[in-house]
């Protein structure tokens, strides 16, 4: 049985004061919830604050992206070891906003995945189709290309390392992100099953262990039906992760 995982993606929101209220509220709200894992991915400037407020709690913290280079003249970029220096254990990669607004590709997501695991970070690779791709019947083609790019990048040693770090995949249909249009549990289950099969092509045992979480307008009211599906191991939560009661309620469902 895979432990459920709930990850909050704050995106570019927050300030010192409101972060403190939210983080203290989350730690209080999930303290007794010991049957699932909880993570918040905060903007980089607030990782220091996350470390101060979340150390010795059952809430982990992570970055929303990372660069593939270890150091150098890459203005504005953040290296994997900088995230681990700040106590991050997770990092989001290939989020659709990074792909659509910042020109990131399967190639950059794969290189970053590789760099993240080498630094000891648990990668959460986001995959998912746009509305147009869905309408054209291309969901599986797109998701397969996003998955296969990473699988092809990892050699045997790296794949084993990614497994030891409990790599995570997040199915996030782009049309569901921030739109209020959640995928139906049946649609999400079908794609999660497809993703698991894709991993099984590489390593059947690994596929049974990998957590695949759903993201896209997830709220407390739809989390129960989603999390009940066989291949849905939790959620990646954007908007609702900024709402204390909603986020804690989703964590309770996962627990
Ligand atoms: C996200 O950005 O990862 C996300 C799932 O956003 P939302 O929950 O707001 O749709």
Coordinates of N, CA and C and ligand atoms in Angstrom, one line a residue:
X1 N 0.9 -1.2 0.0 CA 0.0 0.0 0.0 C 0.9 1.3 0.0
X2 N 0.7 2.1 -1.0 CA 1.5 3.4 -1.0 C 0.9 4.4 -0.1
X3 N 1.8 5.1 0.6 CA 1.4 6.2 1.5 C 0.9 7.4 0.6
X4 N -0.1 8.0 1.0 CA -0.6 9.2 0.2 C 0.4 10.3 0.5
X5 N 0.4 11.2 -0.5 CA 1.3 12.4 -0.4 C 0.5 13.6 -0.9
X6 N 0.5 14.7 -0.1 CA -0.1 15.9 -0.5 C 1.0 17.0 -0.6
X7 N 1.0 17.7 -1.7 CA 2.0 18.7 -2.0 C 1.4 20.0 -2.3
X8 N 1.7 21.0 -1.5 CA 1.2 22.4 -1.8 C 2.1 23.1 -2.7
X9 N 1.6 23.7 -3.8 CA 2.4 24.5 -4.7 C 2.0 25.9 -4.6
X10 N 2.7 26.7 -3.8 CA 2.3 28.1 -3.6 C 2.5 29.0 -4.8
X11 N 3.2 28.5 -5.8 CA 3.5 29.4 -7.0 C 4.1 30.7 -6.5
X12 N 3.8 31.8 -7.1 CA 4.4 33.1 -6.8 C 3.5 33.9 -5.8
X13 N 3.2 33.3 -4.7 CA 2.3 33.9 -3.7 C 3.0 33.9 -2.3
X14 N 2.6 34.9 -1.5 CA 3.1 34.9 -0.1 C 3.9 36.1 0.2
X15 N 4.0 36.3 1.5 CA 4.9 37.3 2.1 C 5.2 36.8 3.5
X16 N 6.2 37.4 4.2 CA 6.7 36.8 5.4 C 5.6 36.6 6.4
X17 N 4.7 37.7 6.5 CA 3.7 37.6 7.5 C 2.6 36.5 7.2
X18 N 2.1 36.5 6.0 CA 1.1 35.6 5.7 C 1.6 34.1 5.6
X19 N 2.9 34.0 5.2 CA 3.5 32.7 5.2 C 3.5 32.1 6.6
X20 N 3.9 33.0 7.6 CA 4.0 32.5 9.0 C 2.7 31.9 9.5
X21 N 1.6 32.7 9.2 CA 0.3 32.3 9.6 C -0.1 30.9 9.0
X22 N 0.2 30.9 7.7 CA -0.2 29.6 6.9 C 0.6 28.4 7.4
X23 N 1.9 28.6 7.5 CA 2.8 27.5 7.9 C 2.5 27.0 9.3
X24 N 2.2 28.0 10.2 CA 1.9 27.5 11.6 C 0.5 26.8 11.6
X25 N -0.4 27.3 10.8 CA -1.7 26.7 10.7 C -1.6 25.3 10.2
X26 N -0.8 25.1 9.1 CA -0.6 23.8 8.5 C 0.0 22.8 9.5
X27 N 1.1 23.3 10.2 CA 1.7 22.3 11.1 C 0.8 21.9 12.3
X28 N 0.0 22.9 12.7 CA -1.0 22.6 13.8 C -2.0 21.6 13.2
X29 N -2.4 21.9 12.0 CA -3.5 21.1 11.4 C -3.2 19.6 11.1
X30 N -1.9 19.4 10.8 CA -1.5 18.0 10.4 C -0.7 17.3 11.4
X31 N -0.4 17.9 12.5 CA 0.5 17.3 13.5 C 0.1 15.9 13.8
X32 N -1.2 15.6 14.0 CA -1.6 14.3 14.4 C -1.9 13.3 13.2
X33 N -1.7 13.8 12.0 CA -2.0 13.0 10.8 C -0.8 12.3 10.4
X34 N -0.6 11.1 10.9 CA 0.6 10.4 10.7 C 0.6 9.3 9.6
X35 N -0.5 9.2 8.9 CA -0.6 8.2 7.9 C -0.4 8.6 6.5
X36 N 0.0 9.9 6.3 CA 0.3 10.4 4.9 C 1.5 11.3 5.0
X37 N 2.0 11.8 3.9 CA 3.1 12.7 3.9 C 2.7 14.1 3.3
X38 N 3.2 15.1 3.8 CA 2.8 16.5 3.5 C 4.0 17.3 3.1
X39 N 3.9 18.1 2.1 CA 5.0 19.0 1.6 C 4.4 20.3 1.2
X40 N 5.2 21.4 1.4 CA 4.9 22.7 0.8 C 6.1 23.1 -0.1
X41 N 5.8 23.5 -1.3 CA 6.8 24.0 -2.2 C 6.6 25.6 -2.3
X42 N 7.5 26.3 -1.7 CA 7.3 27.7 -1.5 C 8.2 28.5 -2.4
X43 N 8.0 29.8 -2.7 CA 8.9 30.5 -3.5 C 10.3 30.5 -2.8
X44 N 11.4 30.5 -3.7 CA 12.7 30.4 -3.1 C 13.1 31.3 -2.0
X45 N 12.7 32.6 -2.1 CA 13.1 33.5 -1.0 C 12.6 33.1 0.4
X46 N 11.5 32.3 0.4 CA 10.9 32.0 1.7 C 11.3 30.6 2.2
X47 N 12.3 29.9 1.5 CA 12.7 28.6 1.9 C 13.4 28.7 3.3
X48 N 14.1 29.8 3.5 CA 14.7 30.0 4.8 C 13.6 30.0 5.9
X49 N 12.6 30.7 5.6 CA 11.5 30.8 6.6 C 10.8 29.4 6.8
X50 N 10.6 28.7 5.7 CA 10.0 27.4 5.7 C 10.9 26.5 6.6
X51 N 12.2 26.6 6.4 CA 13.1 25.7 7.2 C 12.9 26.1 8.7
X52 N 12.8 27.3 9.0 CA 12.7 27.7 10.5 C 11.4 27.2 11.1
X53 N 10.3 27.3 10.3 CA 9.0 27.0 10.9 C 8.6 25.5 10.7
X54 N 9.3 24.8 9.8 CA 8.9 23.4 9.6 C 9.8 22.4 10.1
X55 N 11.0 22.8 10.5 CA 12.0 21.8 11.0 C 11.3 21.1 12.3
X56 N 11.6 19.9 12.4 CA 11.0 19.1 13.5 C 9.5 19.0 13.5
X57 N 8.9 19.2 12.3 CA 7.4 18.9 12.1 C 7.3 17.8 11.1
X58 N 6.0 17.4 10.9 CA 5.8 16.3 9.8 C 5.4 17.0 8.5
X59 N 5.9 18.2 8.3 CA 5.6 18.9 7.0 C 7.0 19.1 6.4
X60 N 7.3 18.6 5.2 CA 8.5 18.8 4.5 C 8.3 20.0 3.6
X61 N 9.5 20.5 3.1 CA 9.4 21.7 2.2 C 10.3 21.5 0.9
X62 N 9.9 22.2 -0.1 CA 10.7 22.0 -1.4 C 10.6 23.2 -2.2
X63 N 11.4 23.1 -3.3 CA 11.4 24.2 -4.3 C 10.4 23.9 -5.4
X64 N 10.2 24.9 -6.2 CA 9.2 24.8 -7.3 C 9.9 24.6 -8.6
X65 N 11.2 24.6 -8.6 CA 12.0 24.3 -9.8 C 13.4 24.3 -9.4
X66 N 14.3 23.8 -10.3 CA 15.7 23.9 -10.0 C 16.5 23.9 -11.3
X67 N 17.7 24.5 -11.3 CA 18.4 24.5 -12.5 C 19.3 23.2 -12.6
X68 N 19.7 22.8 -13.8 CA 20.4 21.6 -14.0 C 21.9 21.7 -13.7
X69 N 22.4 23.0 -13.7 CA 23.8 23.2 -13.5 C 24.1 23.3 -12.0
X70 N 25.3 22.9 -11.7 CA 25.7 22.9 -10.2 C 26.1 24.3 -9.8
X71 N 26.7 25.1 -10.6 CA 27.0 26.5 -10.3 C 27.4 27.2 -11.6
X72 N 27.7 28.5 -11.5 CA 28.2 29.2 -12.6 C 27.4 30.4 -13.0
X73 N 27.7 31.0 -14.2 CA 27.1 32.2 -14.6 C 25.7 32.0 -15.2
X74 N 24.8 31.8 -14.3 CA 23.4 31.5 -14.7 C 22.5 32.4 -13.9
X75 N 22.5 33.7 -14.2 CA 21.8 34.7 -13.4 C 20.3 34.3 -13.2
X76 N 19.9 34.4 -12.0 CA 18.6 34.1 -11.6 C 18.3 32.6 -11.4
X77 N 19.2 31.8 -11.6 CA 18.9 30.3 -11.5 C 19.4 29.8 -10.1
X78 N 18.8 28.7 -9.7 CA 19.1 28.1 -8.4 C 19.6 26.7 -8.6
X79 N 20.7 26.4 -8.0 CA 21.3 25.1 -8.2 C 20.7 24.1 -7.2
X80 N 20.7 22.8 -7.5 CA 20.2 21.8 -6.6 C 20.7 21.8 -5.2
X81 N 22.1 22.0 -5.1 CA 22.6 22.0 -3.7 C 22.2 23.2 -2.9
X82 N 21.7 24.2 -3.6 CA 21.2 25.4 -2.8 C 19.9 25.0 -2.1
X83 N 19.1 24.2 -2.8 CA 17.8 23.7 -2.2 C 18.1 22.8 -1.0
X84 N 19.1 21.9 -1.2 CA 19.3 21.0 -0.1 C 20.0 21.7 1.1
X85 N 20.8 22.7 0.8 CA 21.4 23.6 1.8 C 20.3 24.2 2.7
X86 N 19.1 24.4 2.1 CA 18.0 25.0 2.9 C 17.1 24.0 3.4
X87 N 17.5 22.7 3.4 CA 16.7 21.7 4.0 C 15.6 21.1 3.1
X88 N 15.6 21.5 1.8 CA 14.5 21.0 0.9 C 14.8 19.5 0.7
X89 N 13.7 18.8 0.7 CA 13.8 17.3 0.3 C 13.1 17.1 -1.0
X90 N 12.2 18.0 -1.4 CA 11.5 17.8 -2.7 C 11.7 18.9 -3.6
X91 N 11.5 18.7 -4.9 CA 11.5 19.8 -5.9 C 10.5 19.4 -7.0
X92 N 9.6 20.4 -7.4 CA 8.7 20.3 -8.5 C 9.6 20.4 -9.8
X93 N 9.2 19.7 -10.8 CA 9.9 19.8 -12.1 C 8.9 19.7 -13.3
X94 N 9.2 20.5 -14.3 CA 8.4 20.4 -15.5 C 6.9 20.9 -15.3
X95 N 6.7 21.7 -14.3 CA 5.3 22.2 -14.1 C 4.8 22.9 -15.4
X96 N 3.6 22.8 -15.7 CA 3.1 23.3 -17.0 C 3.3 24.8 -17.1
X97 N 3.3 25.5 -16.0 CA 3.6 27.0 -16.1 C 5.0 27.2 -16.5
X98 N 5.9 26.3 -16.0 CA 7.3 26.5 -16.4 C 7.4 26.1 -17.9
X99 N 6.6 25.2 -18.4 CA 6.7 24.8 -19.8 C 6.1 25.8 -20.7
X100 N 5.0 26.4 -20.3 CA 4.3 27.3 -21.2 C 4.7 28.7 -21.1
X101 N 5.1 29.2 -19.9 CA 5.5 30.6 -19.7 C 7.0 30.8 -19.7
X102 N 7.8 29.8 -19.5 CA 9.2 30.0 -19.4 C 10.0 29.0 -20.3
X103 N 9.3 28.5 -21.3 CA 9.9 27.8 -22.4 C 10.7 26.6 -22.0
X104 N 10.3 26.0 -20.9 CA 11.0 24.7 -20.5 C 10.4 23.6 -21.4
X105 N 11.2 22.6 -21.5 CA 10.9 21.5 -22.4 C 11.1 20.1 -21.8
X106 N 10.8 19.1 -22.5 CA 11.1 17.7 -21.9 C 12.5 17.6 -21.7
X107 N 13.3 18.2 -22.5 CA 14.8 18.1 -22.3 C 15.3 18.7 -21.1
X108 N 14.8 20.0 -20.8 CA 15.3 20.7 -19.6 C 14.7 20.0 -18.4
X109 N 13.4 19.5 -18.5 CA 12.9 18.9 -17.3 C 13.7 17.6 -17.0
X110 N 14.1 16.9 -18.0 CA 14.9 15.6 -17.8 C 16.2 16.0 -17.2
X111 N 16.9 17.0 -17.7 CA 18.2 17.3 -17.2 C 18.1 17.8 -15.7
X112 N 17.0 18.5 -15.4 CA 16.8 19.0 -14.1 C 16.5 17.8 -13.1
X113 N 15.7 16.8 -13.7 CA 15.4 15.6 -12.9 C 16.7 14.9 -12.5
X114 N 17.6 14.8 -13.5 CA 18.8 14.1 -13.2 C 19.7 14.9 -12.2
X115 N 19.7 16.2 -12.4 CA 20.5 17.0 -11.4 C 19.9 16.9 -10.0
X116 N 18.6 16.9 -10.0 CA 18.0 16.9 -8.6 C 18.3 15.7 -7.9
X117 N 18.2 14.5 -8.6 CA 18.4 13.3 -7.8 C 19.9 13.2 -7.4
X118 N 20.8 13.7 -8.3 CA 22.2 13.6 -7.9 C 22.5 14.4 -6.6
X119 N 21.7 15.4 -6.4 CA 21.8 16.3 -5.2 C 21.0 15.7 -4.0
X120 N 20.3 14.6 -4.2 CA 19.6 14.0 -3.2 C 18.1 14.5 -3.0
X121 N 17.6 15.2 -4.0 CA 16.3 15.8 -3.9 C 15.3 14.8 -4.5
X122 N 14.1 14.7 -3.9 CA 13.0 13.9 -4.4 C 12.3 14.7 -5.5
X123 N 12.4 14.2 -6.8 CA 11.8 15.0 -7.9 C 10.3 14.7 -8.0
X124 N 9.5 15.7 -8.2 CA 8.1 15.5 -8.5 C 7.9 16.0 -10.0
X125 N 7.9 15.1 -10.9 CA 7.8 15.5 -12.3 C 6.3 15.7 -12.7
X126 N 6.0 16.9 -13.2 CA 4.6 17.2 -13.6 C 4.5 16.8 -15.1
X127 N 3.4 16.1 -15.4 CA 3.1 15.8 -16.8 C 1.6 16.1 -17.0
X128 N 1.2 16.3 -18.3 CA -0.2 16.5 -18.5 C -0.4 17.2 -19.8
X129 N -1.6 17.0 -20.4 CA -2.0 17.5 -21.7 C -2.8 18.9 -21.6
X130 N -2.7 19.7 -22.7 CA -3.5 20.9 -22.8 C -4.9 20.5 -23.2
X131 N -5.8 21.5 -23.2 CA -7.2 21.2 -23.7 C -7.2 20.8 -25.1
X132 N -6.4 21.6 -25.9 CA -6.3 21.3 -27.4 C -5.8 19.9 -27.6
X133 N -4.8 19.5 -26.9 CA -4.2 18.1 -27.0 C -5.3 17.1 -26.6
X134 N -6.0 17.4 -25.6 CA -7.0 16.4 -25.1 C -8.1 16.3 -26.2
X135 N -8.5 17.5 -26.7 CA -9.6 17.5 -27.8 C -9.1 16.7 -29.0
X136 N -7.8 16.7 -29.2 CA -7.3 16.0 -30.4 C -7.0 14.5 -30.1
X137 N -7.4 14.1 -28.9 CA -7.2 12.7 -28.5 C -5.7 12.3 -28.3
X138 N -5.0 13.4 -27.9 CA -3.5 13.1 -27.8 C -3.0 13.0 -26.3
X139 N -3.9 12.8 -25.4 CA -3.5 12.8 -24.0 C -2.4 11.8 -23.7
X140 N -2.6 10.6 -24.2 CA -1.6 9.5 -23.9 C -0.3 9.8 -24.7
X141 N -0.4 10.3 -25.9 CA 0.8 10.6 -26.6 C 1.7 11.7 -25.9
X142 N 1.0 12.7 -25.4 CA 1.8 13.8 -24.7 C 2.4 13.3 -23.4
X143 N 1.5 12.6 -22.6 CA 2.0 12.2 -21.3 C 3.2 11.2 -21.5
X144 N 3.0 10.3 -22.5 CA 4.1 9.3 -22.8 C 5.4 10.1 -23.2
X145 N 5.3 11.1 -24.0 CA 6.5 11.8 -24.4 C 7.2 12.5 -23.2
X146 N 6.4 13.0 -22.3 CA 6.9 13.7 -21.1 C 7.6 12.6 -20.2
X147 N 6.9 11.5 -20.0 CA 7.5 10.4 -19.2 C 8.8 9.8 -19.8
X148 N 8.6 9.5 -21.1 CA 9.7 8.8 -21.7 C 11.0 9.6 -21.8
X149 N 10.9 10.9 -21.9 CA 12.1 11.8 -22.0 C 12.9 11.6 -20.7
X150 N 12.2 11.5 -19.6 CA 12.9 11.4 -18.3 C 13.5 9.9 -18.2
X151 N 12.6 9.0 -18.6 CA 13.1 7.6 -18.5 C 14.3 7.3 -19.3
X152 N 14.3 8.0 -20.5 CA 15.5 7.8 -21.4 C 16.7 8.4 -20.9
X153 N 16.6 9.4 -20.1 CA 17.7 10.2 -19.6 C 18.5 9.4 -18.5
X154 N 17.7 8.6 -17.7 CA 18.2 8.0 -16.5 C 18.9 6.7 -16.9
X155 N 20.2 6.5 -16.5 CA 20.8 5.2 -16.7 C 20.4 4.3 -15.5
X156 N 20.8 3.1 -15.5 CA 20.4 2.1 -14.5 C 20.7 2.6 -13.0
X157 N 21.9 3.2 -12.9 CA 22.3 3.7 -11.6 C 21.4 4.9 -11.2
X158 N 21.1 5.7 -12.1 CA 20.3 6.9 -11.8 C 18.8 6.5 -11.5
X159 N 18.3 5.5 -12.2 CA 17.0 5.0 -12.0 C 16.9 4.5 -10.6
X160 N 17.9 3.7 -10.2 CA 17.9 3.1 -8.8 C 17.9 4.2 -7.8
X161 N 18.7 5.3 -8.1 CA 18.8 6.4 -7.2 C 17.5 7.1 -7.0
X162 N 16.8 7.3 -8.2 CA 15.5 8.0 -8.2 C 14.5 7.2 -7.4
X163 N 14.6 5.8 -7.4 CA 13.7 5.0 -6.7 C 14.0 5.1 -5.2
X164 N 15.3 5.1 -4.8 CA 15.7 5.3 -3.4 C 15.2 6.6 -2.9
X165 N 15.1 7.6 -3.7 CA 14.6 8.9 -3.3 C 13.1 9.0 -3.4
X166 N 12.5 7.9 -3.8 CA 11.0 7.9 -3.9 C 10.5 9.0 -4.9
X167 N 11.0 8.9 -6.1 CA 10.6 9.9 -7.1 C 9.0 9.8 -7.2
X168 N 8.5 11.0 -7.6 CA 7.0 11.2 -7.7 C 6.7 11.7 -9.0
X169 N 5.6 11.3 -9.6 CA 5.0 11.9 -10.8 C 3.7 12.5 -10.5
X170 N 3.5 13.6 -11.1 CA 2.2 14.4 -10.9 C 1.5 14.5 -12.2
X171 N 0.3 13.9 -12.3 CA -0.5 14.1 -13.5 C -1.3 15.4 -13.3
X172 N -1.0 16.4 -14.1 CA -1.7 17.6 -14.0 C -2.2 18.0 -15.4
X173 N -3.5 17.7 -15.7 CA -4.0 18.1 -17.0 C -4.0 19.6 -17.0
X174 N -3.4 20.2 -18.0 CA -3.2 21.7 -18.0 C -4.6 22.4 -18.0
X175 N -5.6 21.8 -18.6 CA -6.9 22.4 -18.6 C -7.6 22.4 -17.2
X176 N -7.0 21.7 -16.3 CA -7.6 21.6 -15.0 C -6.9 22.6 -14.0
X177 N -5.7 23.1 -14.4 CA -4.9 23.8 -13.4 C -5.5 25.3 -13.3
X178 N -5.9 25.6 -12.1 CA -6.4 26.9 -11.8 C -7.7 27.3 -12.5
X179 N -8.3 26.3 -13.1 CA -9.5 26.6 -13.9 C -10.8 26.3 -13.2
X180 N -10.7 25.6 -12.1 CA -11.9 25.1 -11.4 C -12.5 23.9 -12.0
X181 N -11.9 23.4 -13.2 CA -12.4 22.2 -13.9 C -11.6 21.0 -13.5
X182 N -12.0 20.3 -12.4 CA -11.2 19.2 -12.0 C -11.5 18.0 -13.0
X183 N -10.5 17.2 -13.3 CA -10.7 16.0 -14.1 C -11.6 15.1 -13.3
X184 N -12.4 14.3 -14.0 CA -13.2 13.3 -13.3 C -12.2 12.2 -12.7
X185 N -12.6 11.6 -11.6 CA -11.8 10.6 -11.0 C -11.5 9.5 -12.1
X186 N -12.5 9.2 -12.9 CA -12.3 8.1 -13.9 C -11.2 8.5 -14.9
X187 N -11.3 9.7 -15.4 CA -10.3 10.2 -16.4 C -8.9 10.2 -15.7
X188 N -8.8 10.7 -14.5 CA -7.5 10.8 -13.8 C -7.0 9.4 -13.6
X189 N -7.8 8.5 -13.2 CA -7.4 7.1 -12.9 C -6.8 6.5 -14.2
X190 N -7.5 6.7 -15.3 CA -7.1 6.1 -16.6 C -5.7 6.6 -16.9
X191 N -5.4 7.9 -16.7 CA -4.1 8.4 -17.1 C -3.1 8.0 -16.1
X192 N -3.4 8.0 -14.8 CA -2.5 7.5 -13.8 C -2.1 6.0 -14.1
X193 N -3.0 5.2 -14.5 CA -2.7 3.8 -14.8 C -1.8 3.8 -16.0
X194 N -2.0 4.6 -16.9 CA -1.2 4.7 -18.1 C 0.3 5.1 -17.7
X195 N 0.4 6.0 -16.8 CA 1.7 6.5 -16.3 C 2.4 5.3 -15.6
X196 N 1.6 4.6 -14.8 CA 2.3 3.5 -14.0 C 2.8 2.4 -15.0
X197 N 2.0 2.2 -16.1 CA 2.4 1.2 -17.1 C 3.7 1.7 -17.8
X198 N 3.8 3.0 -18.0 CA 4.9 3.5 -18.7 C 6.2 3.3 -17.8
X199 N 6.0 3.4 -16.5 CA 7.2 3.2 -15.6 C 7.5 1.7 -15.6
X200 N 6.4 0.9 -15.7 CA 6.6 -0.6 -15.6 C 7.4 -1.1 -16.8
X201 N 7.3 -0.4 -17.9 CA 8.1 -0.8 -19.1 C 9.6 -0.7 -18.7
X202 N 9.9 0.2 -17.8 CA 11.3 0.3 -17.4 C 11.6 -0.6 -16.3
X203 N 10.7 -0.7 -15.3 CA 11.0 -1.6 -14.1 C 9.6 -1.9 -13.5
X204 N 9.2 -3.1 -13.6 CA 7.8 -3.5 -13.1 C 7.7 -3.3 -11.6
X205 N 8.7 -3.7 -10.9 CA 8.6 -3.6 -9.4 C 8.5 -2.1 -9.0
X206 N 9.3 -1.3 -9.6 CA 9.3 0.1 -9.3 C 8.0 0.7 -9.6
X207 N 7.3 0.3 -10.6 CA 6.0 0.9 -11.0 C 5.0 0.7 -9.9
X208 N 5.1 -0.4 -9.2 CA 4.1 -0.6 -8.1 C 4.4 0.3 -6.9
X209 N 5.6 0.8 -6.8 CA 6.0 1.6 -5.6 C 5.9 3.1 -5.8
X210 N 6.0 3.5 -7.1 CA 6.1 5.0 -7.3 C 4.7 5.6 -7.0
X211 N 4.8 6.8 -6.4 CA 3.6 7.6 -6.1 C 3.3 8.5 -7.3
X212 N 2.0 8.4 -7.7 CA 1.6 9.3 -8.8 C 0.4 10.1 -8.2
X213 N 0.7 11.4 -8.2 CA -0.4 12.3 -7.5 C -1.1 13.1 -8.6
X214 N -2.3 13.5 -8.2 CA -3.1 14.3 -9.2 C -3.1 15.8 -8.8
X215 N -3.0 16.6 -9.8 CA -3.1 18.1 -9.6 C -4.0 18.7 -10.7
X216 N -4.8 19.7 -10.2 CA -5.7 20.4 -11.1 C -7.0 20.7 -10.4
X217 N -7.0 21.9 -9.8 CA -8.3 22.4 -9.1 C -8.7 21.4 -8.1
X218 N -7.8 20.8 -7.4 CA -8.1 19.8 -6.3 C -8.6 20.6 -5.1
X219 N -9.7 20.2 -4.5 CA -10.3 20.8 -3.3 C -10.6 19.7 -2.3
X220 N -11.0 20.1 -1.1 CA -11.3 19.1 -0.1 C -12.5 18.3 -0.6
X221 N -13.5 19.0 -1.3 CA -14.7 18.3 -1.7 C -14.5 17.2 -2.8
X222 N -13.5 17.4 -3.7 CA -13.3 16.4 -4.7 C -12.1 15.4 -4.3
X223 N -11.4 15.7 -3.3 CA -10.2 14.9 -2.9 C -10.6 13.5 -2.6
X224 N -11.7 13.3 -1.9 CA -12.1 12.0 -1.4 C -12.3 11.0 -2.6
X225 N -13.0 11.5 -3.6 CA -13.3 10.6 -4.7 C -12.0 10.3 -5.5
X226 N -11.2 11.4 -5.6 CA -9.9 11.2 -6.3 C -9.0 10.2 -5.6
X227 N -8.8 10.4 -4.3 CA -7.9 9.6 -3.6 C -8.3 8.2 -3.4
X228 N -9.6 7.9 -3.7 CA -10.1 6.6 -3.6 C -9.7 5.7 -4.8
X229 N -9.3 6.4 -5.9 CA -8.9 5.6 -7.1 C -7.6 4.8 -6.9
X230 N -7.6 3.7 -7.5 CA -6.4 2.7 -7.3 C -5.1 3.3 -7.5
X231 N -4.9 4.1 -8.6 CA -3.6 4.6 -8.9 C -3.3 6.1 -8.6
X232 N -4.2 6.6 -7.8 CA -4.0 8.0 -7.4 C -3.5 8.1 -5.9
X233 N -2.3 8.5 -5.8 CA -1.6 8.4 -4.5 C -1.5 9.7 -3.8
X234 N -2.4 10.7 -4.1 CA -2.4 11.9 -3.4 C -2.6 13.1 -4.3
X235 N -2.2 14.3 -3.9 CA -2.5 15.4 -4.7 C -1.4 16.5 -4.7
X236 N -1.4 17.2 -5.9 CA -0.5 18.4 -6.0 C -1.6 19.6 -6.0
X237 N -1.5 20.4 -5.0 CA -2.5 21.4 -4.8 C -2.0 22.8 -5.0
X238 N -2.5 23.6 -5.9 CA -2.1 24.9 -6.2 C -2.9 25.9 -5.4
X239 N -3.9 26.5 -6.0 CA -4.7 27.5 -5.3 C -5.2 27.2 -3.9
X240 N -5.7 25.9 -3.7 CA -6.2 25.6 -2.4 C -5.1 25.4 -1.3
X241 N -3.8 25.4 -1.8 CA -2.8 25.2 -0.8 C -2.5 26.5 0.0
X242 N -3.1 27.6 -0.5 CA -3.0 28.9 0.1 C -4.1 29.2 1.1
X243 N -5.1 28.3 1.1 CA -6.2 28.4 2.0 C -6.1 27.4 3.1
X244 N -5.8 27.8 4.3 CA -5.4 26.9 5.4 C -6.4 25.8 5.5
X245 N -7.7 26.1 5.7 CA -8.7 25.1 6.0 C -8.8 24.1 4.9
X246 N -8.8 24.6 3.6 CA -8.9 23.7 2.5 C -7.7 22.7 2.4
X247 N -6.5 23.3 2.6 CA -5.3 22.5 2.5 C -5.3 21.4 3.6
X248 N -5.6 21.8 4.8 CA -5.6 20.9 5.9 C -6.7 19.8 5.7
X249 N -7.8 20.2 5.2 CA -8.9 19.3 4.9 C -8.4 18.2 3.9
X250 N -7.7 18.7 2.8 CA -7.2 17.7 1.8 C -6.2 16.8 2.5
X251 N -5.4 17.3 3.4 CA -4.4 16.4 4.1 C -5.2 15.4 5.0
X252 N -6.3 15.8 5.5 CA -7.1 14.9 6.4 C -7.6 13.8 5.5
X253 N -8.1 14.1 4.3 CA -8.6 13.1 3.4 C -7.5 12.1 3.1
X254 N -6.3 12.6 2.8 CA -5.1 11.7 2.5 C -4.8 10.8 3.6
X255 N -4.9 11.4 4.8 CA -4.5 10.6 6.0 C -5.5 9.5 6.3
Ligands
LIG1 C1 -0.7 23.5 -9.8 O1 -0.4 24.5 -10.2 O2 0.1 22.6 -9.6 C2 -2.1 23.2 -9.5 C3 -2.6 22.0 -9.4 O3 -2.9 24.3 -9.4 P1 -4.5 24.4 -9.0 O4 -4.7 23.5 -7.8 O5 -4.7 25.8 -8.6 O6 -5.3 24.0 -10.1

